[in-house]
PDB file of N, CA, C and O in Angstrom:
ATOM      1  N   ILE A 926     -16.427  -0.053  15.126  1.00  0.00           N
ATOM      2  CA  ILE A 926     -17.154   1.435  15.274  1.00  0.00           C
ATOM      3  C   ILE A 926     -16.506   2.195  14.248  1.00  0.00           C
ATOM      4  O   ILE A 926     -15.737   2.126  13.774  1.00  0.00           O
ATOM      5  N   THR A 927     -18.091   2.690  13.281  1.00  0.00           N
ATOM      6  CA  THR A 927     -18.203   3.457  12.136  1.00  0.00           C
ATOM      7  C   THR A 927     -18.729   4.807  12.924  1.00  0.00           C
ATOM      8  O   THR A 927     -19.550   5.019  12.865  1.00  0.00           O
ATOM      9  N   LEU A 928     -17.474   6.127  12.653  1.00  0.00           N
ATOM     10  CA  LEU A 928     -18.160   7.506  12.578  1.00  0.00           C
ATOM     11  C   LEU A 928     -18.148   8.189  11.425  1.00  0.00           C
ATOM     12  O   LEU A 928     -17.477   7.895  10.719  1.00  0.00           O
ATOM     13  N   THR A 929     -19.390   8.345  11.275  1.00  0.00           N
ATOM     14  CA  THR A 929     -19.549   9.401   9.737  1.00  0.00           C
ATOM     15  C   THR A 929     -19.624  11.042  10.150  1.00  0.00           C
ATOM     16  O   THR A 929     -20.246  11.286  11.329  1.00  0.00           O
ATOM     17  N   LEU A 930     -19.144  11.978   9.319  1.00  0.00           N
ATOM     18  CA  LEU A 930     -18.377  12.874   9.066  1.00  0.00           C
ATOM     19  C   LEU A 930     -19.598  13.638   8.460  1.00  0.00           C
ATOM     20  O   LEU A 930     -20.194  13.012   7.803  1.00  0.00           O
ATOM     21  N   ASP A 931     -19.912  14.661   8.672  1.00  0.00           N
ATOM     22  CA  ASP A 931     -20.704  15.419   8.221  1.00  0.00           C
ATOM     23  C   ASP A 931     -20.384  15.477   6.534  1.00  0.00           C
ATOM     24  O   ASP A 931     -21.542  16.366   5.722  1.00  0.00           O
ATOM     25  N   ASP A 932     -19.850  15.320   6.373  1.00  0.00           N
ATOM     26  CA  ASP A 932     -18.936  15.512   4.809  1.00  0.00           C
ATOM     27  C   ASP A 932     -19.361  14.330   4.066  1.00  0.00           C
ATOM     28  O   ASP A 932     -18.908  13.932   2.833  1.00  0.00           O
ATOM     29  N   GLY A 933     -19.779  12.928   4.839  1.00  0.00           N
ATOM     30  CA  GLY A 933     -19.756  11.510   4.327  1.00  0.00           C
ATOM     31  C   GLY A 933     -18.464  11.160   4.702  1.00  0.00           C
ATOM     32  O   GLY A 933     -18.814   9.648   4.421  1.00  0.00           O
ATOM     33  N   SER A 934     -17.773  11.281   4.983  1.00  0.00           N
ATOM     34  CA  SER A 934     -15.926  10.868   5.048  1.00  0.00           C
ATOM     35  C   SER A 934     -16.439   9.557   5.801  1.00  0.00           C
ATOM     36  O   SER A 934     -17.392  10.582   7.310  1.00  0.00           O
ATOM     37  N   GLN A 935     -15.702   8.828   6.674  1.00  0.00           N
ATOM     38  CA  GLN A 935     -15.928   7.598   7.498  1.00  0.00           C
ATOM     39  C   GLN A 935     -14.520   7.569   8.395  1.00  0.00           C
ATOM     40  O   GLN A 935     -14.051   7.458   7.923  1.00  0.00           O
ATOM     41  N   GLN A 936     -14.907   6.986   9.740  1.00  0.00           N
ATOM     42  CA  GLN A 936     -13.333   6.585  10.159  1.00  0.00           C
ATOM     43  C   GLN A 936     -14.063   5.660  10.786  1.00  0.00           C
ATOM     44  O   GLN A 936     -15.201   5.475  11.548  1.00  0.00           O
ATOM     45  N   SER A 937     -13.102   4.531  11.008  1.00  0.00           N
ATOM     46  CA  SER A 937     -13.315   3.041  11.595  1.00  0.00           C
ATOM     47  C   SER A 937     -12.402   2.637  12.934  1.00  0.00           C
ATOM     48  O   SER A 937     -11.322   2.661  12.874  1.00  0.00           O
ATOM     49  N   ARG A 938     -12.599   2.228  13.790  1.00  0.00           N
ATOM     50  CA  ARG A 938     -11.892   1.377  14.837  1.00  0.00           C
ATOM     51  C   ARG A 938     -12.219   0.551  15.401  1.00  0.00           C
ATOM     52  O   ARG A 938     -13.669  -0.189  15.157  1.00  0.00           O
ATOM     53  N   GLU A 939     -11.779  -0.500  15.267  1.00  0.00           N
ATOM     54  CA  GLU A 939     -12.410  -2.177  15.754  1.00  0.00           C
ATOM     55  C   GLU A 939     -11.724  -1.837  17.027  1.00  0.00           C
ATOM     56  O   GLU A 939     -10.617  -1.946  17.977  1.00  0.00           O
ATOM     57  N   VAL A 940     -12.597  -2.858  18.331  1.00  0.00           N
ATOM     58  CA  VAL A 940     -12.261  -3.157  19.818  1.00  0.00           C
ATOM     59  C   VAL A 940     -12.174  -4.349  20.215  1.00  0.00           C
ATOM     60  O   VAL A 940     -13.606  -4.983  19.579  1.00  0.00           O
ATOM     61  N   LEU A 941     -11.317  -4.592  20.187  1.00  0.00           N
ATOM     62  CA  LEU A 941     -11.392  -6.414  21.106  1.00  0.00           C
ATOM     63  C   LEU A 941     -12.326  -6.644  22.219  1.00  0.00           C
ATOM     64  O   LEU A 941     -11.574  -5.801  22.973  1.00  0.00           O
ATOM     65  N   ALA A 942     -12.635  -7.532  22.754  1.00  0.00           N
ATOM     66  CA  ALA A 942     -13.415  -7.313  24.558  1.00  0.00           C
ATOM     67  C   ALA A 942     -12.464  -9.261  24.352  1.00  0.00           C
ATOM     68  O   ALA A 942     -12.138  -9.782  23.468  1.00  0.00           O
ATOM     69  N   GLY A 943     -12.161  -8.995  25.503  1.00  0.00           N
ATOM     70  CA  GLY A 943     -11.436 -10.283  26.110  1.00  0.00           C
ATOM     71  C   GLY A 943     -10.079 -10.307  25.631  1.00  0.00           C
ATOM     72  O   GLY A 943      -9.328  -9.073  25.998  1.00  0.00           O
ATOM     73  N   GLY A 944      -9.574 -10.948  25.836  1.00  0.00           N
ATOM     74  CA  GLY A 944      -8.072 -11.453  25.941  1.00  0.00           C
ATOM     75  C   GLY A 944      -7.049 -12.513  26.040  1.00  0.00           C
ATOM     76  O   GLY A 944      -7.511 -13.356  26.548  1.00  0.00           O
ATOM     77  N   GLY A 945      -5.713 -11.714  27.189  1.00  0.00           N
ATOM     78  CA  GLY A 945      -5.538 -12.966  27.164  1.00  0.00           C
ATOM     79  C   GLY A 945      -5.321 -13.301  29.171  1.00  0.00           C
ATOM     80  O   GLY A 945      -6.375 -12.683  29.291  1.00  0.00           O
ATOM     81  N   TYR A 946      -4.152 -14.168  29.214  1.00  0.00           N
ATOM     82  CA  TYR A 946      -4.550 -14.176  30.733  1.00  0.00           C
ATOM     83  C   TYR A 946      -4.366 -12.687  31.661  1.00  0.00           C
ATOM     84  O   TYR A 946      -2.951 -12.422  31.333  1.00  0.00           O
ATOM     85  N   LEU A 947      -5.043 -12.819  32.183  1.00  0.00           N
ATOM     86  CA  LEU A 947      -5.286 -11.434  33.632  1.00  0.00           C
ATOM     87  C   LEU A 947      -4.423 -10.040  32.487  1.00  0.00           C
ATOM     88  O   LEU A 947      -4.125  -9.476  33.543  1.00  0.00           O
ATOM     89  N   SER A 948      -5.270 -10.248  31.403  1.00  0.00           N
ATOM     90  CA  SER A 948      -5.071  -9.039  30.850  1.00  0.00           C
ATOM     91  C   SER A 948      -6.129  -8.688  29.768  1.00  0.00           C
ATOM     92  O   SER A 948      -6.867  -9.391  29.604  1.00  0.00           O
ATOM     93  N   GLN A 949      -6.258  -7.218  29.371  1.00  0.00           N
ATOM     94  CA  GLN A 949      -7.618  -7.148  28.554  1.00  0.00           C
ATOM     95  C   GLN A 949      -7.420  -5.671  27.709  1.00  0.00           C
ATOM     96  O   GLN A 949      -6.983  -5.045  28.774  1.00  0.00           O
ATOM     97  N   PRO A 950      -7.884  -5.548  26.436  1.00  0.00           N
ATOM     98  CA  PRO A 950      -7.620  -4.008  25.883  1.00  0.00           C
ATOM     99  C   PRO A 950      -8.641  -3.324  26.651  1.00  0.00           C
ATOM    100  O   PRO A 950      -9.162  -3.670  27.040  1.00  0.00           O
ATOM    101  N   SER A 951      -8.192  -1.752  26.158  1.00  0.00           N
ATOM    102  CA  SER A 951      -9.372  -1.389  26.801  1.00  0.00           C
ATOM    103  C   SER A 951     -10.594  -1.021  25.840  1.00  0.00           C
ATOM    104  O   SER A 951     -10.085  -0.905  24.313  1.00  0.00           O
ATOM    105  N   PRO A 952     -11.503  -1.366  26.243  1.00  0.00           N
ATOM    106  CA  PRO A 952     -12.559  -1.034  25.167  1.00  0.00           C
ATOM    107  C   PRO A 952     -13.264   0.470  24.793  1.00  0.00           C
ATOM    108  O   PRO A 952     -14.340   0.615  25.059  1.00  0.00           O
ATOM    109  N   VAL A 953     -12.426   1.239  24.351  1.00  0.00           N
ATOM    110  CA  VAL A 953     -12.830   2.396  23.977  1.00  0.00           C
ATOM    111  C   VAL A 953     -11.832   2.532  22.625  1.00  0.00           C
ATOM    112  O   VAL A 953     -11.072   2.364  22.388  1.00  0.00           O
ATOM    113  N   ALA A 954     -12.530   3.217  22.037  1.00  0.00           N
ATOM    114  CA  ALA A 954     -12.331   4.182  20.711  1.00  0.00           C
ATOM    115  C   ALA A 954     -12.389   5.666  20.397  1.00  0.00           C
ATOM    116  O   ALA A 954     -12.876   5.755  20.751  1.00  0.00           O
ATOM    117  N   ARG A 955     -11.286   5.897  20.074  1.00  0.00           N
ATOM    118  CA  ARG A 955     -11.031   7.446  20.375  1.00  0.00           C
ATOM    119  C   ARG A 955     -11.014   7.933  19.049  1.00  0.00           C
ATOM    120  O   ARG A 955     -10.080   6.819  17.928  1.00  0.00           O
ATOM    121  N   PHE A 956     -11.781   8.983  18.473  1.00  0.00           N
ATOM    122  CA  PHE A 956     -11.369   9.378  17.319  1.00  0.00           C
ATOM    123  C   PHE A 956     -10.755  11.054  16.578  1.00  0.00           C
ATOM    124  O   PHE A 956     -11.404  11.596  18.038  1.00  0.00           O
ATOM    125  N   ALA A 957     -10.021  11.102  16.084  1.00  0.00           N
ATOM    126  CA  ALA A 957     -10.104  12.657  16.003  1.00  0.00           C
ATOM    127  C   ALA A 957     -10.685  13.527  14.875  1.00  0.00           C
ATOM    128  O   ALA A 957     -10.393  12.967  13.750  1.00  0.00           O
ATOM    129  N   LEU A 958     -11.113  14.538  14.783  1.00  0.00           N
ATOM    130  CA  LEU A 958     -11.736  15.209  13.275  1.00  0.00           C
ATOM    131  C   LEU A 958     -11.001  15.941  13.217  1.00  0.00           C
ATOM    132  O   LEU A 958     -10.256  16.682  14.016  1.00  0.00           O
ATOM    133  N   PRO A 959     -10.733  15.940  11.631  1.00  0.00           N
ATOM    134  CA  PRO A 959     -10.100  17.163  11.134  1.00  0.00           C
ATOM    135  C   PRO A 959     -10.559  18.538  11.238  1.00  0.00           C
ATOM    136  O   PRO A 959     -12.050  18.505  11.376  1.00  0.00           O
ATOM    137  N   ARG A 960      -9.807  19.474  11.042  1.00  0.00           N
ATOM    138  CA  ARG A 960     -10.559  20.835  11.225  1.00  0.00           C
ATOM    139  C   ARG A 960     -11.109  21.466  10.823  1.00  0.00           C
ATOM    140  O   ARG A 960     -11.340  21.082   9.186  1.00  0.00           O
ATOM    141  N   GLY A 961     -12.473  21.664  11.177  1.00  0.00           N
ATOM    142  CA  GLY A 961     -13.762  22.089  10.548  1.00  0.00           C
ATOM    143  C   GLY A 961     -14.665  21.184   9.798  1.00  0.00           C
ATOM    144  O   GLY A 961     -15.543  21.402   9.605  1.00  0.00           O
ATOM    145  N   ARG A 962     -14.827  20.064  10.470  1.00  0.00           N
ATOM    146  CA  ARG A 962     -15.817  18.847   9.952  1.00  0.00           C
ATOM    147  C   ARG A 962     -16.329  18.550  11.616  1.00  0.00           C
ATOM    148  O   ARG A 962     -15.509  18.564  12.814  1.00  0.00           O
ATOM    149  N   ALA A 963     -17.557  18.240  11.887  1.00  0.00           N
ATOM    150  CA  ALA A 963     -18.085  17.786  12.785  1.00  0.00           C
ATOM    151  C   ALA A 963     -19.012  16.082  12.448  1.00  0.00           C
ATOM    152  O   ALA A 963     -18.870  15.730  11.801  1.00  0.00           O
ATOM    153  N   ALA A 964     -19.109  15.171  14.149  1.00  0.00           N
ATOM    154  CA  ALA A 964     -19.425  14.023  13.511  1.00  0.00           C
ATOM    155  C   ALA A 964     -21.111  14.156  13.506  1.00  0.00           C
ATOM    156  O   ALA A 964     -21.832  14.740  14.111  1.00  0.00           O
ATOM    157  N   LYS A 965     -21.433  12.987  12.689  1.00  0.00           N
ATOM    158  CA  LYS A 965     -22.774  13.246  12.205  1.00  0.00           C
ATOM    159  C   LYS A 965     -23.366  12.264  12.845  1.00  0.00           C
ATOM    160  O   LYS A 965     -24.773  11.905  13.483  1.00  0.00           O
ATOM    161  N   SER A 966     -22.903  10.652  13.143  1.00  0.00           N
ATOM    162  CA  SER A 966     -23.379   9.893  13.384  1.00  0.00           C
ATOM    163  C   SER A 966     -22.514   8.274  13.487  1.00  0.00           C
ATOM    164  O   SER A 966     -21.102   8.448  13.058  1.00  0.00           O
ATOM    165  N   VAL A 967     -22.633   7.736  14.517  1.00  0.00           N
ATOM    166  CA  VAL A 967     -22.072   6.465  15.358  1.00  0.00           C
ATOM    167  C   VAL A 967     -22.715   5.289  14.872  1.00  0.00           C
ATOM    168  O   VAL A 967     -23.366   5.010  15.313  1.00  0.00           O
ATOM    169  N   ARG A 968     -22.019   4.190  14.729  1.00  0.00           N
ATOM    170  CA  ARG A 968     -22.756   3.003  14.137  1.00  0.00           C
ATOM    171  C   ARG A 968     -21.310   1.727  14.784  1.00  0.00           C
ATOM    172  O   ARG A 968     -20.388   2.300  14.337  1.00  0.00           O
ATOM    173  N   VAL A 969     -22.071   0.835  15.217  1.00  0.00           N
ATOM    174  CA  VAL A 969     -21.615   0.023  16.024  1.00  0.00           C
ATOM    175  C   VAL A 969     -21.848  -1.474  15.715  1.00  0.00           C
ATOM    176  O   VAL A 969     -23.104  -1.610  15.295  1.00  0.00           O
ATOM    177  N   GLU A 970     -21.335  -2.460  15.284  1.00  0.00           N
ATOM    178  CA  GLU A 970     -21.406  -3.498  14.794  1.00  0.00           C
ATOM    179  C   GLU A 970     -20.914  -4.479  15.770  1.00  0.00           C
ATOM    180  O   GLU A 970     -19.633  -4.640  15.854  1.00  0.00           O
ATOM    181  N   TRP A 971     -21.994  -5.208  16.920  1.00  0.00           N
ATOM    182  CA  TRP A 971     -21.757  -6.160  17.710  1.00  0.00           C
ATOM    183  C   TRP A 971     -21.121  -7.396  16.970  1.00  0.00           C
ATOM    184  O   TRP A 971     -21.846  -8.133  15.797  1.00  0.00           O
ATOM    185  N   PRO A 972     -20.730  -8.535  18.175  1.00  0.00           N
ATOM    186  CA  PRO A 972     -20.451  -9.943  17.529  1.00  0.00           C
ATOM    187  C   PRO A 972     -22.086 -10.304  17.300  1.00  0.00           C
ATOM    188  O   PRO A 972     -23.013  -9.961  18.331  1.00  0.00           O
ATOM    189  N   GLY A 973     -22.043 -11.112  16.717  1.00  0.00           N
ATOM    190  CA  GLY A 973     -23.084 -11.789  16.466  1.00  0.00           C
ATOM    191  C   GLY A 973     -24.251 -11.265  14.986  1.00  0.00           C
ATOM    192  O   GLY A 973     -25.110 -11.336  14.879  1.00  0.00           O
ATOM    193  N   GLY A 974     -23.619 -10.060  14.673  1.00  0.00           N
ATOM    194  CA  GLY A 974     -24.207  -9.231  13.441  1.00  0.00           C
ATOM    195  C   GLY A 974     -24.949  -8.488  14.320  1.00  0.00           C
ATOM    196  O   GLY A 974     -25.293  -7.252  12.838  1.00  0.00           O
ATOM    197  N   GLN A 975     -25.387  -7.897  15.257  1.00  0.00           N
ATOM    198  CA  GLN A 975     -26.629  -6.879  15.453  1.00  0.00           C
ATOM    199  C   GLN A 975     -25.999  -5.061  15.164  1.00  0.00           C
ATOM    200  O   GLN A 975     -24.422  -5.279  15.424  1.00  0.00           O
ATOM    201  N   ARG A 976     -26.666  -4.415  14.728  1.00  0.00           N
ATOM    202  CA  ARG A 976     -25.907  -3.504  14.391  1.00  0.00           C
ATOM    203  C   ARG A 976     -26.907  -2.591  15.333  1.00  0.00           C
ATOM    204  O   ARG A 976     -27.620  -2.068  15.694  1.00  0.00           O
ATOM    205  N   SER A 977     -26.090  -1.240  15.756  1.00  0.00           N
ATOM    206  CA  SER A 977     -26.865  -0.283  16.226  1.00  0.00           C
ATOM    207  C   SER A 977     -26.579   1.531  15.423  1.00  0.00           C
ATOM    208  O   SER A 977     -25.149   1.230  15.368  1.00  0.00           O
ATOM    209  N   GLU A 978     -27.115   2.025  15.883  1.00  0.00           N
ATOM    210  CA  GLU A 978     -26.619   3.495  15.153  1.00  0.00           C
ATOM    211  C   GLU A 978     -27.389   4.844  15.718  1.00  0.00           C
ATOM    212  O   GLU A 978     -28.872   4.597  16.016  1.00  0.00           O
ATOM    213  N   GLN A 979     -26.522   5.683  15.994  1.00  0.00           N
ATOM    214  CA  GLN A 979     -27.187   6.849  16.641  1.00  0.00           C
ATOM    215  C   GLN A 979     -26.182   8.288  16.222  1.00  0.00           C
ATOM    216  O   GLN A 979     -25.209   7.967  16.145  1.00  0.00           O
ATOM    217  N   PRO A 980     -26.826   9.209  16.482  1.00  0.00           N
ATOM    218  CA  PRO A 980     -26.451  10.444  15.756  1.00  0.00           C
ATOM    219  C   PRO A 980     -25.174  10.904  16.994  1.00  0.00           C
ATOM    220  O   PRO A 980     -25.191  10.155  18.044  1.00  0.00           O
ATOM    221  N   ALA A 981     -24.441  11.567  16.799  1.00  0.00           N
ATOM    222  CA  ALA A 981     -23.103  11.385  17.180  1.00  0.00           C
ATOM    223  C   ALA A 981     -22.961  12.883  18.322  1.00  0.00           C
ATOM    224  O   ALA A 981     -24.039  13.686  17.746  1.00  0.00           O
ATOM    225  N   GLN A 982     -22.170  12.967  19.387  1.00  0.00           N
ATOM    226  CA  GLN A 982     -22.402  13.891  20.557  1.00  0.00           C
ATOM    227  C   GLN A 982     -20.869  14.526  20.558  1.00  0.00           C
ATOM    228  O   GLN A 982     -20.141  13.927  20.625  1.00  0.00           O
ATOM    229  N   ALA A 983     -20.796  15.872  20.742  1.00  0.00           N
ATOM    230  CA  ALA A 983     -19.225  16.328  20.843  1.00  0.00           C
ATOM    231  C   ALA A 983     -19.034  15.553  22.426  1.00  0.00           C
ATOM    232  O   ALA A 983     -20.057  15.208  23.538  1.00  0.00           O
ATOM    233  N   GLY A 984     -18.064  15.187  22.900  1.00  0.00           N
ATOM    234  CA  GLY A 984     -17.572  14.316  23.885  1.00  0.00           C
ATOM    235  C   GLY A 984     -17.360  13.044  23.990  1.00  0.00           C
ATOM    236  O   GLY A 984     -17.642  12.198  23.228  1.00  0.00           O
ATOM    237  N   GLU A 985     -18.031  12.709  25.067  1.00  0.00           N
ATOM    238  CA  GLU A 985     -17.866  11.194  25.790  1.00  0.00           C
ATOM    239  C   GLU A 985     -19.226  10.690  24.713  1.00  0.00           C
ATOM    240  O   GLU A 985     -20.316  10.878  25.016  1.00  0.00           O
ATOM    241  N   LEU A 986     -19.466   9.120  24.586  1.00  0.00           N
ATOM    242  CA  LEU A 986     -20.117   8.438  23.986  1.00  0.00           C
ATOM    243  C   LEU A 986     -20.160   7.312  24.351  1.00  0.00           C
ATOM    244  O   LEU A 986     -19.138   6.594  24.070  1.00  0.00           O
ATOM    245  N   VAL A 987     -21.235   6.633  25.446  1.00  0.00           N
ATOM    246  CA  VAL A 987     -21.362   5.507  25.769  1.00  0.00           C
ATOM    247  C   VAL A 987     -22.549   4.695  25.098  1.00  0.00           C
ATOM    248  O   VAL A 987     -23.572   5.126  24.921  1.00  0.00           O
ATOM    249  N   VAL A 988     -21.688   3.253  24.434  1.00  0.00           N
ATOM    250  CA  VAL A 988     -22.672   2.981  23.802  1.00  0.00           C
ATOM    251  C   VAL A 988     -22.958   1.183  24.279  1.00  0.00           C
ATOM    252  O   VAL A 988     -22.131   0.650  24.287  1.00  0.00           O
ATOM    253  N   PRO A 989     -24.278   1.056  24.738  1.00  0.00           N
ATOM    254  CA  PRO A 989     -23.698   0.049  25.569  1.00  0.00           C
ATOM    255  C   PRO A 989     -24.514  -1.406  24.752  1.00  0.00           C
ATOM    256  O   PRO A 989     -24.780  -1.079  24.144  1.00  0.00           O
ATOM    257  N   TYR A 990     -23.947  -2.380  25.146  1.00  0.00           N
ATOM    258  CA  TYR A 990     -24.343  -3.767  24.423  1.00  0.00           C
ATOM    259  C   TYR A 990     -25.803  -4.044  24.310  1.00  0.00           C
ATOM    260  O   TYR A 990     -26.126  -3.846  25.515  1.00  0.00           O
ATOM    261  N   PRO A 991     -26.373  -4.296  23.261  1.00  0.00           N
ATOM    262  CA  PRO A 991     -27.899  -4.337  22.899  1.00  0.00           C
ATOM    263  C   PRO A 991     -28.198  -5.662  23.313  1.00  0.00           C
ATOM    264  O   PRO A 991     -29.532  -6.001  23.423  1.00  0.00           O
ATOM    265  N   GLY A 992     -27.729  -6.358  24.204  1.00  0.00           N
ATOM    266  CA  GLY A 992     -27.841  -7.957  24.413  1.00  0.00           C
ATOM    267  C   GLY A 992     -28.579  -8.247  25.553  1.00  0.00           C
ATOM    268  O   GLY A 992     -29.257  -8.074  26.988  1.00  0.00           O
TER     269      GLY A 992
END
């Protein structure tokens, strides 16, 4: 997951699905914005190479798998 800010800089997080026996990491990515900056867009690269991009919005953003 890549978050692009209004100044063109980017922050990235990797979310892993699946996991070990009876456990799974949380499928949530959190980003902290520098003071005075706003988020511009969110890009997700899915397993298999599919990509989705959408404008960023304040608060929680849920991006469903396009499969």
